[in-house]
Short mmCIF file of N, CA and C in Angstrom, two decimals:
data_model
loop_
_atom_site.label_atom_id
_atom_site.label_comp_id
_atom_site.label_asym_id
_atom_site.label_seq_id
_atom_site.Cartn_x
_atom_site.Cartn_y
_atom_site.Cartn_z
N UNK A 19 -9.68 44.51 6.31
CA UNK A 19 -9.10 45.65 7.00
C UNK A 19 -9.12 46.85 6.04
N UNK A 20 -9.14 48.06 6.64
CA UNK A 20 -9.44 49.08 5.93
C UNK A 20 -8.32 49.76 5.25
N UNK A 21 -7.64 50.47 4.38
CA UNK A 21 -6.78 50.79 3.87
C UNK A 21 -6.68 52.31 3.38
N UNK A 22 -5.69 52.96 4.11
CA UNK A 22 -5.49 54.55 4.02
C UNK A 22 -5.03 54.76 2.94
N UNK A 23 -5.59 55.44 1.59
CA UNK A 23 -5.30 56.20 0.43
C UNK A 23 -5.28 57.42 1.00
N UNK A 24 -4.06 58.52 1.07
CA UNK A 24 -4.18 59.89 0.82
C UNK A 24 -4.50 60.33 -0.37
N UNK A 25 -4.48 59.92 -1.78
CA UNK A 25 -4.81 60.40 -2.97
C UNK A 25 -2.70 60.99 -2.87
N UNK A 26 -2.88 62.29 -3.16
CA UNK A 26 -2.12 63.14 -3.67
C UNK A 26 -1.30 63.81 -2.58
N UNK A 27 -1.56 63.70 -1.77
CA UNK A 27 -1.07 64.26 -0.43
C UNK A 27 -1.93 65.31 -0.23
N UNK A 28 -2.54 66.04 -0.67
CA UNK A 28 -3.47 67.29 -1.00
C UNK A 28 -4.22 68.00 0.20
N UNK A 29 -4.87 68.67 1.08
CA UNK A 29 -5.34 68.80 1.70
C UNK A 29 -6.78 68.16 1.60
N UNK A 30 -7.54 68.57 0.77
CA UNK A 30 -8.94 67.83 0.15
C UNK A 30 -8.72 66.07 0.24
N UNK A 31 -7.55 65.52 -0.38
CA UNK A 31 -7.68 64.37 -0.29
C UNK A 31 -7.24 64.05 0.77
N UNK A 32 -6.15 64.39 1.25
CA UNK A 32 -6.12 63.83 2.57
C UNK A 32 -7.30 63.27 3.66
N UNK A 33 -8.01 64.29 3.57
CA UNK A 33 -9.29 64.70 4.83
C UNK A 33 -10.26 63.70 4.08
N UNK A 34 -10.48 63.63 2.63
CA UNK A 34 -11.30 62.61 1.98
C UNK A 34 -10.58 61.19 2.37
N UNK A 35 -9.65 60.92 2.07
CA UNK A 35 -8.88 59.24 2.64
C UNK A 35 -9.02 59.10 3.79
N UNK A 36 -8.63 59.79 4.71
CA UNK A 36 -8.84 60.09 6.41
C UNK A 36 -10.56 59.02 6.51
N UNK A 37 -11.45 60.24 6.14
CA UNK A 37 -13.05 59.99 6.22
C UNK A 37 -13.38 58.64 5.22
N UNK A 38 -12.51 58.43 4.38
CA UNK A 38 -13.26 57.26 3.54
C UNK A 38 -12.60 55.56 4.89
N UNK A 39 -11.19 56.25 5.12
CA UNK A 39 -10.35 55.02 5.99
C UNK A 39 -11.20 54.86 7.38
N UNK A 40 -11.61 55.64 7.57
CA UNK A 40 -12.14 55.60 9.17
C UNK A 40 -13.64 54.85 8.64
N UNK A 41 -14.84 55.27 7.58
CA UNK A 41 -15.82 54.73 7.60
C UNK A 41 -16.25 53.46 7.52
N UNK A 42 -14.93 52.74 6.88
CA UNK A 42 -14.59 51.55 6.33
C UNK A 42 -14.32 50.84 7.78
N UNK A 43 -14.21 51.56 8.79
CA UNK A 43 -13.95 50.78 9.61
C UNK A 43 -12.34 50.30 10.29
N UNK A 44 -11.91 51.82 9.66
CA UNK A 44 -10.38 51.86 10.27
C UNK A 44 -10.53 52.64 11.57
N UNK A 45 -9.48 52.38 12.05
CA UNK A 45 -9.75 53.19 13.84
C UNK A 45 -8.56 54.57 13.88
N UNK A 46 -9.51 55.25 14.39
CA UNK A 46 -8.96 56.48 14.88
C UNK A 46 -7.58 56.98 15.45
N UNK A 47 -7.40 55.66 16.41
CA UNK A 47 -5.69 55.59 16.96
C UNK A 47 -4.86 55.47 16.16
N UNK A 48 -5.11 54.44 14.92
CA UNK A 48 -4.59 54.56 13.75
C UNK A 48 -3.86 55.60 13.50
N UNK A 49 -5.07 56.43 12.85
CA UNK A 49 -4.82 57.53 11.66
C UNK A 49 -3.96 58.61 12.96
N UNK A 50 -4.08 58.60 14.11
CA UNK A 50 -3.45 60.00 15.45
C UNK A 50 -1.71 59.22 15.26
N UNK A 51 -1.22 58.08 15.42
CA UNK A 51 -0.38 57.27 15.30
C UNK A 51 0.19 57.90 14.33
N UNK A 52 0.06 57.93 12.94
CA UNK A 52 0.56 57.89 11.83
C UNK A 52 0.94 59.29 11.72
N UNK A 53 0.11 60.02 11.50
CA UNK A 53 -0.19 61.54 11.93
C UNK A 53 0.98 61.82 12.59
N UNK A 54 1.26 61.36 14.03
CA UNK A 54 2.49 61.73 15.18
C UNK A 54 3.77 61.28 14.62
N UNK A 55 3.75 60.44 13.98
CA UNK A 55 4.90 59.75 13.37
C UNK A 55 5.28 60.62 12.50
N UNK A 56 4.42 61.28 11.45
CA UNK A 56 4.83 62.11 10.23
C UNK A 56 5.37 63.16 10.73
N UNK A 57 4.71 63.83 11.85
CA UNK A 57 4.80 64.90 12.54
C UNK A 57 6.59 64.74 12.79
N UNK A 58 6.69 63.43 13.36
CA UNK A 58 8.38 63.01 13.97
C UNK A 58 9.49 63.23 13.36
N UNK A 59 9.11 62.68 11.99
CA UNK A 59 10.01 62.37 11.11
C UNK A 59 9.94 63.34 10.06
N UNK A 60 9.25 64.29 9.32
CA UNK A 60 9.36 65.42 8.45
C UNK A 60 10.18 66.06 8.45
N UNK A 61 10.32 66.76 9.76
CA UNK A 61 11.72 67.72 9.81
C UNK A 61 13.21 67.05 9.69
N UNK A 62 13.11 65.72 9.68
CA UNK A 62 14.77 64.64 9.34
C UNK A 62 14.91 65.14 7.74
N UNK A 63 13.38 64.36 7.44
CA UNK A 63 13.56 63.77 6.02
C UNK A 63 13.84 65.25 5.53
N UNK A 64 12.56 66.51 5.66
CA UNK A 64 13.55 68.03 5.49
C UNK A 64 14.64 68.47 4.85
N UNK A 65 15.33 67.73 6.02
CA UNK A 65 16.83 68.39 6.08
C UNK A 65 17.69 67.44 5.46
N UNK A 66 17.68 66.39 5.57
CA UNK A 66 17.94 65.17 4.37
C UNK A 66 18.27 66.00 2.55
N UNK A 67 16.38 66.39 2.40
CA UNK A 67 16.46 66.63 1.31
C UNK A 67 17.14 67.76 1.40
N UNK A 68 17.09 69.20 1.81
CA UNK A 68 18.01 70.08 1.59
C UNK A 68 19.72 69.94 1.45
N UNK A 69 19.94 69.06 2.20
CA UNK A 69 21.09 68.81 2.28
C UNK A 69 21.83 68.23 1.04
N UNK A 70 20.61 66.97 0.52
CA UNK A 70 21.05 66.50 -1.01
C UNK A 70 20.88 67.69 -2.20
N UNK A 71 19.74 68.53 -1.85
CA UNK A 71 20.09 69.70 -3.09
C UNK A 71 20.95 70.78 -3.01
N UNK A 72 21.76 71.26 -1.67
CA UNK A 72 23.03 71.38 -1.53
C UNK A 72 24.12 70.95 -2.21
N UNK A 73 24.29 69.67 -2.33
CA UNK A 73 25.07 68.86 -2.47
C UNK A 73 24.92 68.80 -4.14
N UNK A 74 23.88 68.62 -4.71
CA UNK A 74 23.63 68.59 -6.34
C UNK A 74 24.14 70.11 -6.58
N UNK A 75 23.69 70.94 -6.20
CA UNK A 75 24.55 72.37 -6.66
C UNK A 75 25.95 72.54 -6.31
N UNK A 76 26.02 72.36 -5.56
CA UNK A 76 27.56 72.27 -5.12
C UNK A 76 28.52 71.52 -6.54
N UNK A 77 28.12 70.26 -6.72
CA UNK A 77 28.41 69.22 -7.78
C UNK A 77 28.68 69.55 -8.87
N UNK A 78 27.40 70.10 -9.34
CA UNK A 78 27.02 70.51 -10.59
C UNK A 78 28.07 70.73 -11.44
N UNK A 79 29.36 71.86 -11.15
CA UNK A 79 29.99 72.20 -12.24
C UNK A 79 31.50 71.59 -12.74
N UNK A 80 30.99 71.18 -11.52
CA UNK A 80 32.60 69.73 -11.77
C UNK A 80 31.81 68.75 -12.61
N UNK A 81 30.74 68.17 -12.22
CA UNK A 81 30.34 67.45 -13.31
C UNK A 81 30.24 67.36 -14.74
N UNK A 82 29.42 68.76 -15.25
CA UNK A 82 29.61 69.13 -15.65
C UNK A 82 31.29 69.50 -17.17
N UNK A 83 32.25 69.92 -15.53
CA UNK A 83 33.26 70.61 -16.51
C UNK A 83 34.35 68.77 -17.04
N UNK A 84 33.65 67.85 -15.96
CA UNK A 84 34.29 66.26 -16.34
C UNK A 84 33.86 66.16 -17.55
N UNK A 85 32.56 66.10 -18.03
CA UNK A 85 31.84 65.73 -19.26
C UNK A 85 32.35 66.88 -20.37
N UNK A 86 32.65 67.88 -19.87
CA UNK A 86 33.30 68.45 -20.67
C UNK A 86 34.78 68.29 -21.79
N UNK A 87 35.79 68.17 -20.43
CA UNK A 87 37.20 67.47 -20.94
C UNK A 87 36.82 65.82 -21.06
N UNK A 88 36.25 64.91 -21.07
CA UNK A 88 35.86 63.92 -21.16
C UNK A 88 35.74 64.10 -23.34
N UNK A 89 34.86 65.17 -23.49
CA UNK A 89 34.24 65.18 -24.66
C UNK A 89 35.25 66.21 -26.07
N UNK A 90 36.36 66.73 -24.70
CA UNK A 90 37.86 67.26 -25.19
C UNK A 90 38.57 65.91 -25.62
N UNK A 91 38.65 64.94 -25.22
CA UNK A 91 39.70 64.12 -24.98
C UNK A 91 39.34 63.03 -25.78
N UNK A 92 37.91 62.88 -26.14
CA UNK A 92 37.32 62.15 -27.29
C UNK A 92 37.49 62.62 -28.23
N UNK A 93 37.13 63.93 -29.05
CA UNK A 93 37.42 64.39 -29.89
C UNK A 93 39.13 64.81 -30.40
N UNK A 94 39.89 64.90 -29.79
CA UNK A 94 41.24 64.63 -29.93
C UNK A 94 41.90 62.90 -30.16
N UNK A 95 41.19 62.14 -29.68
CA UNK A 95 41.96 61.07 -29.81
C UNK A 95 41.20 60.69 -30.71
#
């Protein structure tokens, strides 16, 4: 069975894995399938990630100011 490498995600490779997966004898419904699926799910995963780098900035300076008095409270005791 034939096996889809995108390479890099890249545009060039993509369209090269696409053409190498299909010559090999992968099928077309396949690669439209997968395609629709990515199409489905991108804008979740999206907002997923924005939401976690929200969340890391948001964080940041409490973390931060913990490791701080953390490194107060070592050096005193």
């Amino acid at each position: 069975m034939a096996t889809l490498d995108l390479g890099s995600g890249g545009g060039v490779d993509t369209l090269n894995g696409i053409a190498t997966y299909l010559s090999n004898g992968g099928t077309a419904a396949r690669v439209l399938t997968a395609s629709l699926l990515g199409l489905i799910s991108s804008p979740f995963i999206a907002v997923i990630d924005i939401i976690n780098a929200i969340t890391q900035f948001a964080t940041a300076p409490f973390e931060g100011a913990g490791q701080s008095i953390a490194a107060l409270f070592d050096g005193l005791l």
